[in-house]
Amino acid sequence: GLVPGYQKGALHKKVPRPRDFGRLVKAIADEVKPMLTIADGIVAMEGDGPSSGTPVALGILAASEDPFALDMRLCDLLRIPRKSVPYLRPLLDDSAYASLVTELPPEWKALQPLRFKLPSTLKTRLIPQWAARLISPLLWIRPAFDNARCVRCGRCAKACPMDILRLKVEGGKAEGVPRLAVPSKCIGCCCCHELCPVKAVAMRQSPLLRLARAMGASGERTLLVDADLRRPQARPVKAGGGFQFDRDGKDLTRAIHRCVGVGKCRADTQATGGFMCPSYQASKDERHVTRGRARVLQEATNGRLISGLTAKEVRESLDLCLSCKACSADCPAGVDIAAFKSEVLHRTYRNRLRPRDHYVLGWLPRWTRLLARLRLVIPAVNAALRIRPLARLVLAVGGLDARRKLAAFAPVGFRHWWKREGAVGQGLPPGDGPAAGLRRPVVLWVDSFSDGIDPAVPQAAVELLRRAGYDVIVPEAAACCGLTWISTGQLDGAKRQLSHLMGVLAPYATAGIPIMGLEPSCTGVLRSDLGHLFPDDPRAHAIGAATVTLAELLTDPSTAPDPQVWQMPDLTGVTAVVQPHCHHHSVMGFERDVALLEAAGASLQVLAGCCGLAGNFGMQRGHYDMSVAVAEQALLPALRAASADTIYLADGFSCRTQAEQLAGVRGQALAQLLAEKTR
């Protein structure tokens, strides 16, 4: 602050040679004798100057009574040769600083960034001085102006110490870009380049200078061999209270850097059954692809985004991710953007006020349980939500898209039905199947959606399983998987839900009783997310191993029904458009379902790709257009082309909801189809 504003440029004009200018800087410091010099590197500017550089979060604050010693140590920290800094060069032989070795103390090494981009102009100054003097007329660096970026503010002309930049003004308005009136007088100080607010000034080098750099005439390498690699820059980001990233040493940075840019996420693999990446296939925008999102996350962990994982740019990048988890299965590196999105939302909004839709959709199981206790008001609630203006108002207030429709709540939920009728075997003909004591036990785990919104699915499952000779067990206590908390990044709430669930289901899992899920996304939580949120809890892994889909239960030799008691119904003549749920494809795999149906004679058109609703995604404001565009990739064309007698088969509640809202087609789950054909 001793040389304010544009007076710095005047000093450049008086002392144009870098070595002499370095002596001037030292002379000023010697004259002032500062008591304390502080270097603020909490957020540093790497690259080309204060206006054209890139902010990087280094997290460093250094101070010293000796400004020269401080700058030498900072050079060592950033791997800048001390002799490349003109004002430090004369001090290198000074006995007072000879003892300051370049080896960093341990406490400094812990702060050392593995890469720090130096100014592009610095490398040009590393040419040996004796050579530079001989060929100096042929070694120059001068500004070049970008006409498209230049805003004609005139700051460069004002900053030029040689006063040789001219900006044409006509009628009080600047036209064109600045030009060098006398190029030979340019001293290469880079003031115009460093102070341009829109990065419209690049420093152009003479052909000989470019050749010298290409031949390594600088004689110095300021960066390590791995300095241009992305991965070594990133510092570890240890798992916190959310996902533990146990496959990656509990290091979120390692998990994010699984993406190495293979680019399979950009390929259209629907013809071979691939689901990745629905937002890219619908938009063809690199920002909305697995690789693009991974790059933004890597920039956050590399320190390029000042706010890190909570930066606005990260949330914007992940906003149109459907959390379909297709990348976790289809990506060769197993990149799981859905888990990263959940973790980012968790870290961003933890202990803070969240967007409204996080409470409306993220807490949906709570609202269904609340209405289940107030069953008498459910018909009135459903009737009110069928009034379109009122429904739009509710959607808008809740942060949802007003073009959507709200699902109707079941007047009688499954658990209420089970306690009243299901547990006593209503609907099963007397004597059908083996005696109760000979039945094979299976836990029917009913998720919140199946319980409070579509109880017909678990009711059909009860009927089917009993006919197939199973002893159906429905735990007395309700157990939510916390899926809606996970998808909205409320991982503390999700873990509370799952802790309760483990207390309910673990005794069955450890006893070797299979646990059958109906809703694929919820089943996927038990098979995948549960173990990644609680990697050190043996109950989580026991439940994951015991959890099965209906198709797995019916086809696995260890759990399949006795063929003398029950056999698959003949599905010859059944034609179906089948929409696998994304999590079914990604976590459990859909091959068992296809094999089961085709072996029974069904004719299937199995779709590849997401339905587009994807749980809360398609309901949230700002996502409707992408939701529909994704549905147009496979689902909607298939439904439009289907014949009248074709059934739509989808285990996912979201998949059935999307088809009904966008195409007017009601779907059914596998349990409903098999129960109907078994009667």
XYZ file of C-alpha atoms in Angstrom:
679
model
C 0.000 0.000 0.000
C 3.022 2.319 -0.002
C 2.817 2.862 -3.771
C -0.866 3.441 -4.479
C -2.869 2.985 -7.673
C -1.333 3.848 -11.001
C 1.875 5.190 -9.397
C 3.132 1.630 -9.705
C 3.031 2.051 -13.480
C 5.130 5.198 -13.222
C 7.812 3.237 -11.401
C 7.764 0.603 -14.137
C 8.420 3.372 -16.647
C 11.326 4.768 -14.655
C 12.862 1.355 -13.991
C 11.869 -0.929 -16.891
C 14.419 -3.746 -16.393
C 13.174 -6.530 -14.080
C 16.466 -6.829 -12.174
C 16.623 -3.091 -11.524
C 12.957 -3.010 -10.604
C 13.624 -5.772 -8.093
C 16.312 -3.642 -6.471
C 13.806 -0.770 -6.283
C 11.248 -2.966 -4.494
C 13.903 -4.051 -1.979
C 15.002 -0.443 -1.466
C 11.437 0.591 -0.629
C 11.130 -2.250 1.901
C 14.509 -1.374 3.446
C 13.453 2.240 3.802
C 10.073 1.486 5.365
C 11.282 -1.340 7.650
C 7.852 -2.928 8.258
C 7.328 -4.350 11.751
C 5.253 -7.242 10.458
C 4.511 -8.499 6.950
C 1.380 -10.634 6.455
C 0.725 -12.773 3.378
C -2.969 -13.620 3.000
C -3.253 -16.881 1.084
C -6.556 -18.069 2.522
C -7.862 -17.449 -0.978
C -4.980 -16.957 -3.404
C -4.970 -15.840 -7.018
C -3.077 -18.215 -9.279
C -2.247 -17.622 -12.898
C -2.230 -14.264 -14.616
C -2.648 -11.412 -12.229
C -5.319 -9.896 -10.017
C -7.986 -9.620 -12.723
C -7.163 -12.490 -15.076
C -6.195 -15.061 -12.480
C -8.178 -17.835 -10.860
C -9.131 -17.778 -7.151
C -7.889 -20.867 -5.326
C -8.625 -21.763 -1.717
C -5.157 -22.455 -0.228
C -6.090 -21.850 3.395
C -2.720 -20.251 4.198
C -1.998 -17.209 6.367
C 1.711 -16.466 6.858
C 3.522 -13.642 8.656
C 7.089 -12.626 9.465
C 9.084 -9.679 10.791
C 11.340 -10.107 7.732
C 9.435 -9.628 4.437
C 12.293 -11.126 2.391
C 12.455 -14.314 4.445
C 8.683 -14.601 4.231
C 8.676 -14.324 0.430
C 11.498 -16.845 0.136
C 9.566 -19.325 2.218
C 6.410 -18.726 0.155
C 8.428 -19.344 -3.004
C 9.488 -22.694 -1.558
C 5.891 -23.458 -0.642
C 4.643 -22.816 -4.190
C 7.739 -24.372 -5.809
C 8.824 -21.097 -7.413
C 12.636 -20.843 -7.793
C 13.817 -17.992 -5.591
C 16.055 -16.627 -8.307
C 13.059 -16.187 -10.614
C 11.782 -13.377 -8.348
C 13.847 -10.313 -9.365
C 14.006 -8.577 -5.986
C 15.033 -11.788 -4.199
C 17.854 -12.580 -6.611
C 20.424 -10.185 -5.036
C 19.685 -11.650 -1.595
C 20.576 -15.221 -2.486
C 24.241 -14.635 -1.649
C 23.460 -12.582 1.467
C 24.771 -14.357 4.560
C 21.636 -13.332 6.441
C 19.525 -15.549 4.164
C 22.021 -18.224 3.186
C 20.968 -20.258 6.233
C 17.330 -20.246 5.132
C 17.360 -23.591 3.358
C 14.800 -24.366 0.699
C 13.680 -27.546 2.446
C 10.289 -26.855 3.984
C 9.688 -27.497 7.690
C 7.077 -30.212 8.391
C 4.405 -27.701 9.390
C 4.808 -25.950 6.019
C 4.829 -29.193 4.040
C 1.387 -29.989 5.409
C 0.086 -26.821 3.724
C 1.890 -27.260 0.401
C -0.444 -27.418 -2.613
C 0.562 -30.061 -5.103
C 0.054 -27.608 -7.908
C -0.071 -23.843 -8.191
C -0.330 -22.258 -11.603
C 2.251 -19.532 -12.127
C 1.776 -16.435 -14.282
C 2.295 -17.236 -17.946
C 4.595 -14.213 -18.150
C 6.930 -15.518 -15.439
C 8.356 -18.282 -17.564
C 9.452 -15.782 -20.214
C 11.611 -14.039 -17.614
C 13.622 -17.159 -16.877
C 15.765 -16.825 -20.016
C 19.396 -16.232 -18.969
C 20.133 -12.524 -18.759
C 23.316 -12.627 -20.872
C 21.402 -14.190 -23.728
C 18.495 -11.816 -23.292
C 20.767 -8.765 -23.638
C 22.231 -10.012 -26.918
C 18.958 -10.791 -28.594
C 16.657 -8.451 -26.684
C 15.352 -6.727 -29.845
C 14.012 -10.090 -30.958
C 12.664 -11.114 -27.537
C 9.546 -9.216 -26.705
C 6.214 -9.745 -25.042
C 3.357 -7.429 -25.953
C -0.368 -7.231 -25.369
C -2.907 -8.648 -27.816
C -6.527 -7.567 -27.436
C -9.611 -9.755 -27.795
C -12.211 -7.703 -29.649
C -15.072 -9.960 -28.537
C -14.252 -9.624 -24.840
C -13.063 -6.030 -24.679
C -15.626 -3.676 -23.115
C -13.702 -0.487 -24.011
C -13.364 0.582 -20.398
C -9.933 2.140 -20.999
C -8.424 0.730 -17.822
C -5.506 -0.776 -19.734
C -4.635 2.568 -21.352
C -4.758 4.304 -17.989
C -2.536 1.660 -16.407
C 0.107 1.620 -19.139
C 3.254 3.166 -17.583
C 4.709 4.041 -21.003
C 1.480 5.720 -22.087
C 1.550 3.990 -25.474
C -1.912 2.402 -25.491
C -4.486 4.296 -27.522
C -8.250 3.826 -27.538
C -10.160 5.410 -30.429
C -13.009 7.631 -29.210
C -15.709 9.060 -31.476
C -18.684 11.019 -30.210
C -17.679 10.366 -26.627
C -17.846 6.599 -27.202
C -14.879 4.253 -27.463
C -14.671 2.175 -30.619
C -12.501 -0.789 -31.455
C -9.863 -2.261 -29.180
C -6.825 -0.434 -27.762
C -3.690 -0.442 -29.908
C -0.008 0.033 -29.259
C 0.975 3.423 -30.653
C 4.720 2.627 -30.445
C 5.195 -1.163 -30.043
C 8.953 -0.873 -29.574
C 8.434 1.164 -26.380
C 6.422 -1.587 -24.682
C 8.448 -2.808 -21.711
C 6.423 -5.993 -21.182
C 5.318 -5.029 -17.681
C 1.957 -6.797 -18.199
C 0.018 -4.091 -16.331
C -2.676 -4.034 -19.006
C -2.910 -7.814 -18.894
C -3.099 -8.051 -15.109
C -5.609 -5.224 -14.608
C -8.081 -5.983 -17.405
C -11.374 -6.788 -15.642
C -12.701 -9.029 -18.438
C -9.536 -10.963 -19.368
C -9.472 -9.387 -22.827
C -5.700 -8.835 -22.888
C -3.362 -11.719 -23.652
C 0.422 -11.377 -23.737
C 1.747 -12.237 -27.198
C 5.328 -13.433 -27.435
C 7.763 -12.954 -30.287
C 8.460 -16.004 -32.497
C 11.992 -16.312 -31.161
C 10.785 -16.203 -27.589
C 8.259 -18.952 -28.303
C 10.993 -21.021 -29.905
C 13.272 -20.481 -26.908
C 10.561 -21.667 -24.542
C 9.848 -24.681 -26.719
C 13.540 -25.620 -26.642
C 13.688 -25.261 -22.877
C 15.881 -22.162 -22.875
C 14.503 -21.147 -19.510
C 16.658 -23.738 -17.812
C 14.127 -24.032 -14.962
C 11.184 -26.294 -14.253
C 8.976 -24.751 -11.639
C 6.430 -27.562 -11.462
C 6.591 -31.212 -10.512
C 6.219 -34.005 -13.049
C 2.636 -34.587 -11.927
C 1.763 -30.871 -11.753
C -0.554 -30.994 -14.771
C -2.462 -34.034 -13.548
C -5.872 -33.406 -12.028
C -5.898 -35.975 -9.244
C -2.751 -34.982 -7.274
C -4.060 -31.469 -6.718
C -6.985 -32.617 -4.607
C -6.769 -32.754 -0.865
C -8.540 -35.532 1.027
C -12.134 -34.805 2.019
C -12.909 -37.238 4.778
C -16.403 -38.640 5.122
C -18.505 -36.857 7.700
C -21.939 -37.652 9.025
C -23.367 -38.710 5.650
C -22.165 -41.326 3.191
C -18.965 -42.986 4.351
C -17.541 -43.849 0.901
C -16.140 -47.031 2.343
C -15.085 -48.327 -1.091
C -12.713 -45.365 -1.335
C -11.056 -45.382 2.058
C -13.744 -43.079 3.487
C -12.341 -40.287 1.318
C -14.872 -38.340 -0.753
C -12.071 -36.976 -2.940
C -11.020 -40.471 -3.987
C -14.622 -41.355 -4.742
C -15.092 -38.266 -6.905
C -11.868 -38.946 -8.784
C -13.092 -42.353 -9.855
C -14.133 -40.519 -13.015
C -11.179 -40.579 -15.385
C -13.023 -39.231 -18.415
C -13.802 -42.478 -20.248
C -16.950 -40.830 -21.587
C -19.255 -43.846 -21.703
C -21.863 -41.641 -20.022
C -22.073 -39.662 -23.281
C -22.779 -42.750 -25.385
C -26.312 -43.839 -26.248
C -26.322 -47.398 -24.894
C -30.090 -47.915 -24.757
C -29.894 -50.488 -27.558
C -27.814 -52.687 -25.247
C -29.851 -51.995 -22.121
C -27.862 -49.065 -20.743
C -29.536 -46.387 -18.612
C -26.709 -43.826 -18.265
C -27.006 -40.851 -18.454
C -30.680 -39.830 -18.891
C -30.214 -36.081 -18.468
C -27.484 -36.042 -21.111
C -29.390 -38.238 -23.554
C -32.309 -35.833 -23.269
C -30.318 -32.585 -23.460
C -27.025 -33.478 -25.211
C -25.475 -30.864 -22.934
C -22.077 -31.772 -21.493
C -22.980 -29.986 -18.260
C -25.663 -32.596 -17.621
C -23.609 -35.743 -18.003
C -21.838 -37.866 -15.417
C -18.393 -36.805 -16.616
C -19.271 -33.104 -16.612
C -20.657 -33.278 -13.090
C -17.649 -35.248 -11.898
C -15.374 -32.546 -13.317
C -17.157 -29.833 -11.343
C -16.913 -31.930 -8.179
C -13.218 -32.477 -8.843
C -12.698 -28.743 -9.245
C -14.398 -28.296 -5.863
C -12.066 -30.762 -4.142
C -9.048 -29.397 -6.024
C -9.614 -25.958 -4.508
C -10.687 -24.273 -7.753
C -14.079 -23.363 -6.298
C -13.647 -21.162 -3.252
C -16.670 -22.561 -1.389
C -15.689 -26.137 -2.199
C -18.482 -28.693 -2.266
C -21.000 -26.148 -1.005
C -20.362 -23.787 -3.925
C -23.320 -22.639 -5.983
C -21.652 -23.991 -9.113
C -21.680 -27.501 -7.644
C -25.385 -27.364 -6.856
C -26.139 -26.006 -10.322
C -24.175 -28.834 -11.899
C -26.035 -31.479 -9.893
C -29.489 -29.900 -10.099
C -30.639 -31.851 -13.166
C -29.161 -35.147 -11.990
C -32.130 -37.519 -11.618
C -30.340 -39.571 -8.903
C -31.113 -42.645 -11.005
C -27.825 -44.313 -9.928
C -27.362 -45.629 -13.493
C -23.791 -44.326 -13.497
C -22.970 -46.466 -10.465
C -23.663 -49.564 -12.589
C -23.025 -48.504 -16.187
C -19.888 -46.408 -15.655
C -16.741 -48.581 -15.897
C -15.307 -46.717 -12.899
C -18.475 -47.018 -10.788
C -18.998 -43.264 -10.359
C -22.115 -42.698 -8.224
C -23.290 -39.147 -8.893
C -26.534 -39.792 -6.977
C -24.540 -40.364 -3.786
C -22.440 -37.258 -4.476
C -25.560 -35.155 -5.011
C -27.028 -36.365 -1.747
C -23.752 -35.697 0.071
C -23.437 -32.195 -1.398
C -26.997 -31.289 -0.365
C -26.286 -32.739 3.078
C -23.159 -30.617 3.552
C -24.759 -27.506 2.059
C -27.981 -27.414 4.064
C -27.035 -29.220 7.252
C -28.470 -27.283 10.211
C -29.799 -24.648 7.793
C -33.139 -23.758 6.295
C -33.720 -25.919 3.231
C -35.722 -25.451 0.024
C -39.439 -26.030 0.620
C -39.650 -29.135 -1.544
C -37.145 -30.854 0.772
C -39.750 -30.692 3.520
C -42.734 -31.497 1.291
C -41.202 -34.435 -0.607
C -38.324 -35.322 1.690
C -40.727 -35.822 4.568
C -43.453 -37.494 2.507
C -43.412 -40.693 4.620
C -44.167 -38.519 7.664
C -47.142 -36.930 5.934
C -48.528 -40.318 4.868
C -48.173 -41.662 8.409
C -49.869 -38.566 9.788
C -52.805 -38.975 7.408
C -52.981 -42.683 8.245
C -53.719 -41.669 11.839
C -56.397 -39.269 10.574
C -58.030 -41.646 8.112
C -61.369 -39.868 8.198
C -59.891 -36.749 6.553
C -58.188 -38.587 3.679
C -61.240 -38.514 1.339
C -61.597 -34.772 1.926
C -57.869 -34.210 1.267
C -58.007 -36.207 -1.952
C -61.150 -34.377 -3.081
C -59.536 -31.010 -2.399
C -56.420 -31.930 -4.366
C -58.561 -32.879 -7.352
C -59.648 -29.227 -7.601
C -57.043 -28.061 -10.085
C -56.632 -24.411 -8.991
C -56.240 -25.512 -5.382
C -53.813 -28.267 -6.361
C -51.692 -25.764 -8.319
C -51.600 -23.491 -5.285
C -50.483 -26.365 -3.045
C -47.802 -27.354 -5.560
C -46.521 -23.782 -5.864
C -46.404 -23.245 -2.099
C -44.525 -26.529 -1.710
C -41.866 -25.583 -4.275
C -43.198 -28.096 -6.802
C -44.064 -27.713 -10.477
C -47.653 -26.595 -10.924
C -48.014 -28.751 -14.053
C -47.764 -31.885 -11.948
C -50.540 -33.723 -10.146
C -50.369 -34.874 -6.564
C -50.860 -38.568 -5.887
C -54.004 -39.547 -4.011
C -53.583 -41.021 -0.545
C -55.068 -44.455 0.103
C -58.228 -44.278 2.255
C -57.110 -47.529 3.898
C -53.365 -48.085 4.073
C -51.799 -51.502 3.807
C -50.788 -51.782 7.447
C -54.300 -50.938 8.591
C -55.674 -53.503 6.134
C -53.167 -56.090 7.361
C -54.131 -55.686 10.994
C -57.799 -55.828 10.125
C -57.922 -58.483 7.404
C -54.617 -59.519 5.891
C -53.063 -61.215 8.898
C -55.899 -63.719 9.090
C -55.465 -64.803 5.472
C -58.448 -63.142 3.808
C -58.733 -64.011 0.136
C -56.851 -67.338 0.353
C -59.068 -70.375 -0.266
C -59.153 -72.797 2.705
C -56.650 -75.588 2.406
C -54.804 -73.895 -0.459
C -51.062 -74.540 -0.133
C -49.207 -76.458 2.553
C -50.062 -76.433 6.216
C -49.024 -73.306 8.059
C -46.215 -75.080 9.890
C -44.650 -76.230 6.625
C -44.699 -72.861 4.934
C -41.383 -71.160 4.175
C -41.215 -67.817 6.046
C -40.619 -64.569 4.184
C -40.731 -61.032 5.537
C -42.819 -58.716 3.391
C -41.255 -55.318 3.992
C -43.757 -52.668 2.949
C -42.311 -49.252 2.132
C -44.061 -45.954 2.840
C -45.283 -45.472 -0.756
C -46.825 -48.945 -0.967
C -48.335 -48.549 2.495
C -49.901 -45.105 2.256
C -50.452 -44.478 -1.464
C -50.670 -47.772 -3.399
C -51.568 -50.586 -0.978
C -52.944 -52.739 -3.813
C -49.376 -53.818 -4.625
C -48.499 -55.304 -1.197
C -51.989 -56.795 -0.963
C -51.383 -58.606 -4.246
C -47.980 -59.708 -2.940
C -49.569 -61.222 0.169
C -52.022 -63.170 -1.961
C -49.332 -64.389 -4.353
C -46.845 -65.394 -1.656
C -49.432 -67.339 0.291
C -50.546 -69.208 -2.799
C -46.892 -70.000 -3.500
C -46.537 -71.614 -0.088
C -44.861 -68.858 1.914
C -45.617 -67.818 5.470
C -45.895 -64.044 5.064
C -44.504 -62.019 7.955
C -45.260 -58.302 8.167
C -43.298 -56.733 11.046
C -45.517 -55.088 13.609
C -43.515 -51.857 13.581
C -43.390 -49.762 10.422
C -39.871 -49.250 9.079
C -39.028 -46.545 6.538
C -35.823 -46.727 4.498
C -35.389 -42.948 4.442
C -35.200 -42.817 0.633
C -36.804 -39.373 0.377
C -34.429 -38.058 3.025
C -31.491 -39.468 1.049
C -32.574 -38.010 -2.297
C -32.968 -34.538 -0.753
C -29.663 -34.745 1.108
C -31.144 -34.974 4.607
C -28.725 -37.705 5.595
C -29.000 -37.160 9.335
C -32.735 -37.804 9.070
C -32.150 -40.746 6.739
C -29.791 -42.359 9.231
C -32.342 -41.968 12.000
C -34.935 -43.709 9.839
C -32.505 -46.471 8.934
C -31.367 -46.966 12.526
C -34.970 -47.700 13.419
C -35.326 -49.953 10.369
C -32.288 -52.003 11.384
C -33.824 -52.546 14.801
C -36.967 -53.888 13.110
C -35.480 -56.014 10.319
C -32.111 -57.189 11.672
C -33.584 -60.030 13.787
C -35.168 -61.533 10.674
C -32.026 -61.094 8.587
C -29.755 -62.708 11.164
C -32.236 -65.577 11.461
C -31.842 -66.297 7.748
C -35.351 -65.200 6.746
C -35.481 -63.430 3.373
C -36.796 -59.868 3.340
C -38.767 -59.073 0.196
C -39.089 -55.488 -0.986
C -41.678 -54.216 -3.433
C -40.650 -50.667 -4.365
C -37.316 -50.958 -6.247
C -35.902 -47.641 -5.025
C -36.551 -48.575 -1.399
C -35.262 -52.103 -1.920
C -32.157 -50.552 -3.449
C -31.576 -48.514 -0.293
C -31.416 -51.711 1.764
C -29.121 -53.371 -0.766
C -26.777 -50.432 -1.299
C -27.154 -47.131 0.564
C -27.745 -48.735 3.959
C -24.312 -50.361 3.882
C -22.617 -47.176 2.668
C -24.209 -45.081 5.410
C -23.451 -47.677 8.114
C -20.390 -49.567 6.806
C -19.275 -50.577 10.291
C -22.656 -51.907 11.464
C -22.987 -55.666 10.819
C -26.776 -55.345 10.894
C -26.681 -53.205 7.756
C -24.791 -55.849 5.815
C -26.981 -58.656 7.137
C -30.118 -56.829 5.997
C -28.563 -56.040 2.612
C -27.703 -59.692 2.067
C -31.180 -60.865 3.117
C -33.130 -58.370 0.990
C -34.550 -59.722 -2.276
C -36.923 -58.701 -5.034
C -39.984 -60.772 -5.912
C -38.269 -62.224 -8.989
C -35.187 -63.139 -6.963
C -37.319 -64.800 -4.296
C -39.185 -66.909 -6.881
C -36.126 -67.956 -8.913
C -33.293 -68.423 -6.415
C -33.015 -72.144 -5.547
C -32.581 -71.361 -1.855
C -35.851 -69.390 -1.631
C -37.950 -70.553 -4.597
C -41.334 -72.153 -3.858
C -41.817 -75.914 -3.950
C -42.826 -76.732 -7.547
C -45.345 -79.263 -6.209
C -47.069 -76.448 -4.340
C -46.893 -73.609 -6.856
C -45.633 -72.972 -10.345
C -45.436 -69.831 -12.417
C -48.699 -69.140 -14.217
C -48.748 -69.419 -17.997
C -48.288 -65.931 -19.444
C -48.625 -66.951 -23.071
C -50.507 -64.215 -24.877
C -49.456 -61.534 -22.413
C -47.766 -58.619 -24.188
C -46.154 -56.011 -21.974
C -44.185 -52.797 -22.174
C -41.815 -53.196 -19.228
C -40.175 -50.197 -17.554
C -37.422 -51.320 -15.184
C -36.925 -48.882 -12.340
C -33.504 -47.208 -12.559
C -32.483 -48.444 -9.107
C -33.693 -51.928 -9.999
C -31.361 -51.875 -13.009
C -28.485 -50.230 -11.139
C -28.511 -52.008 -7.792
C -30.344 -55.333 -8.047
C -30.237 -55.971 -11.789
C -33.340 -56.677 -13.881
C -32.216 -59.911 -15.529
C -34.114 -62.169 -13.106
C -37.395 -60.394 -13.845
C -36.965 -60.708 -17.612
C -36.001 -64.377 -17.359
C -38.975 -65.133 -15.090
C -41.511 -63.486 -17.412
C -40.085 -64.838 -20.654
C -39.894 -68.373 -19.243
C -43.616 -68.082 -18.483
C -44.342 -67.162 -22.105
C -44.809 -63.399 -21.910
C -43.863 -61.206 -24.874
C -41.885 -58.262 -23.556
C -40.677 -54.899 -24.768
C -38.153 -54.051 -22.053
C -37.332 -50.353 -22.105
C -33.868 -48.999 -21.409
C -33.503 -45.658 -19.685
C -35.220 -43.734 -16.941
C -38.946 -42.923 -16.948
C -38.040 -39.328 -16.108
C -39.985 -38.838 -12.880
C -37.292 -40.339 -10.685
C -38.970 -39.908 -7.311
C -38.947 -36.313 -6.168
C -36.939 -35.085 -9.186
C -39.776 -34.712 -11.676
C -42.016 -33.063 -9.106
C -39.576 -30.301 -8.176
C -39.923 -26.858 -9.696
C -37.599 -26.379 -12.638
C -37.380 -30.082 -13.489
C -40.613 -30.717 -15.389
C -39.213 -30.074 -18.880
C -36.227 -32.348 -18.308
C -38.526 -34.983 -16.791
C -40.706 -35.016 -19.904
C -37.691 -34.946 -22.235
C -36.272 -38.025 -20.510
C -39.634 -39.790 -20.768
C -39.640 -39.070 -24.505
C -36.438 -41.071 -24.902
C -38.152 -44.439 -24.507
C -41.219 -44.574 -22.255
C -43.689 -42.285 -24.011
C -42.921 -43.455 -27.576
C -43.352 -47.076 -26.461
C -46.696 -46.360 -24.773
C -47.987 -44.453 -27.795
C -47.045 -47.318 -30.114
C -48.467 -50.066 -27.880
C -51.658 -51.854 -28.831
C -54.772 -51.646 -26.711
C -54.259 -55.088 -25.164
C -50.636 -54.382 -24.164
C -50.113 -54.020 -20.439
C -47.673 -51.595 -18.866
C -45.543 -53.360 -16.248
C -43.555 -51.309 -13.770
C -42.625 -52.065 -10.173
C -41.614 -48.467 -9.514
C -44.285 -46.167 -8.124
C -42.604 -43.266 -9.948
C -42.633 -45.183 -13.234
C -46.353 -45.894 -12.933
C -47.076 -42.285 -11.902
C -45.132 -40.851 -14.858
C -46.993 -43.011 -17.383
C -50.362 -42.149 -15.884
C -49.715 -38.407 -15.747
C -48.070 -38.016 -19.159
C -49.740 -40.744 -21.227
C -52.910 -41.648 -19.324
C -51.716 -45.260 -18.987
C -52.183 -47.135 -15.717
C -49.499 -49.632 -14.921
C -49.267 -52.618 -12.651
C -46.498 -54.205 -10.640
C -45.141 -57.708 -11.160
C -46.846 -58.903 -7.954
C -50.212 -57.716 -9.272
C -49.752 -59.456 -12.640
C -48.717 -62.777 -11.096
C -51.406 -62.656 -8.410
C -54.050 -61.999 -11.082
C -52.829 -64.870 -13.286
C -52.575 -67.247 -10.322
C -56.205 -66.865 -9.231
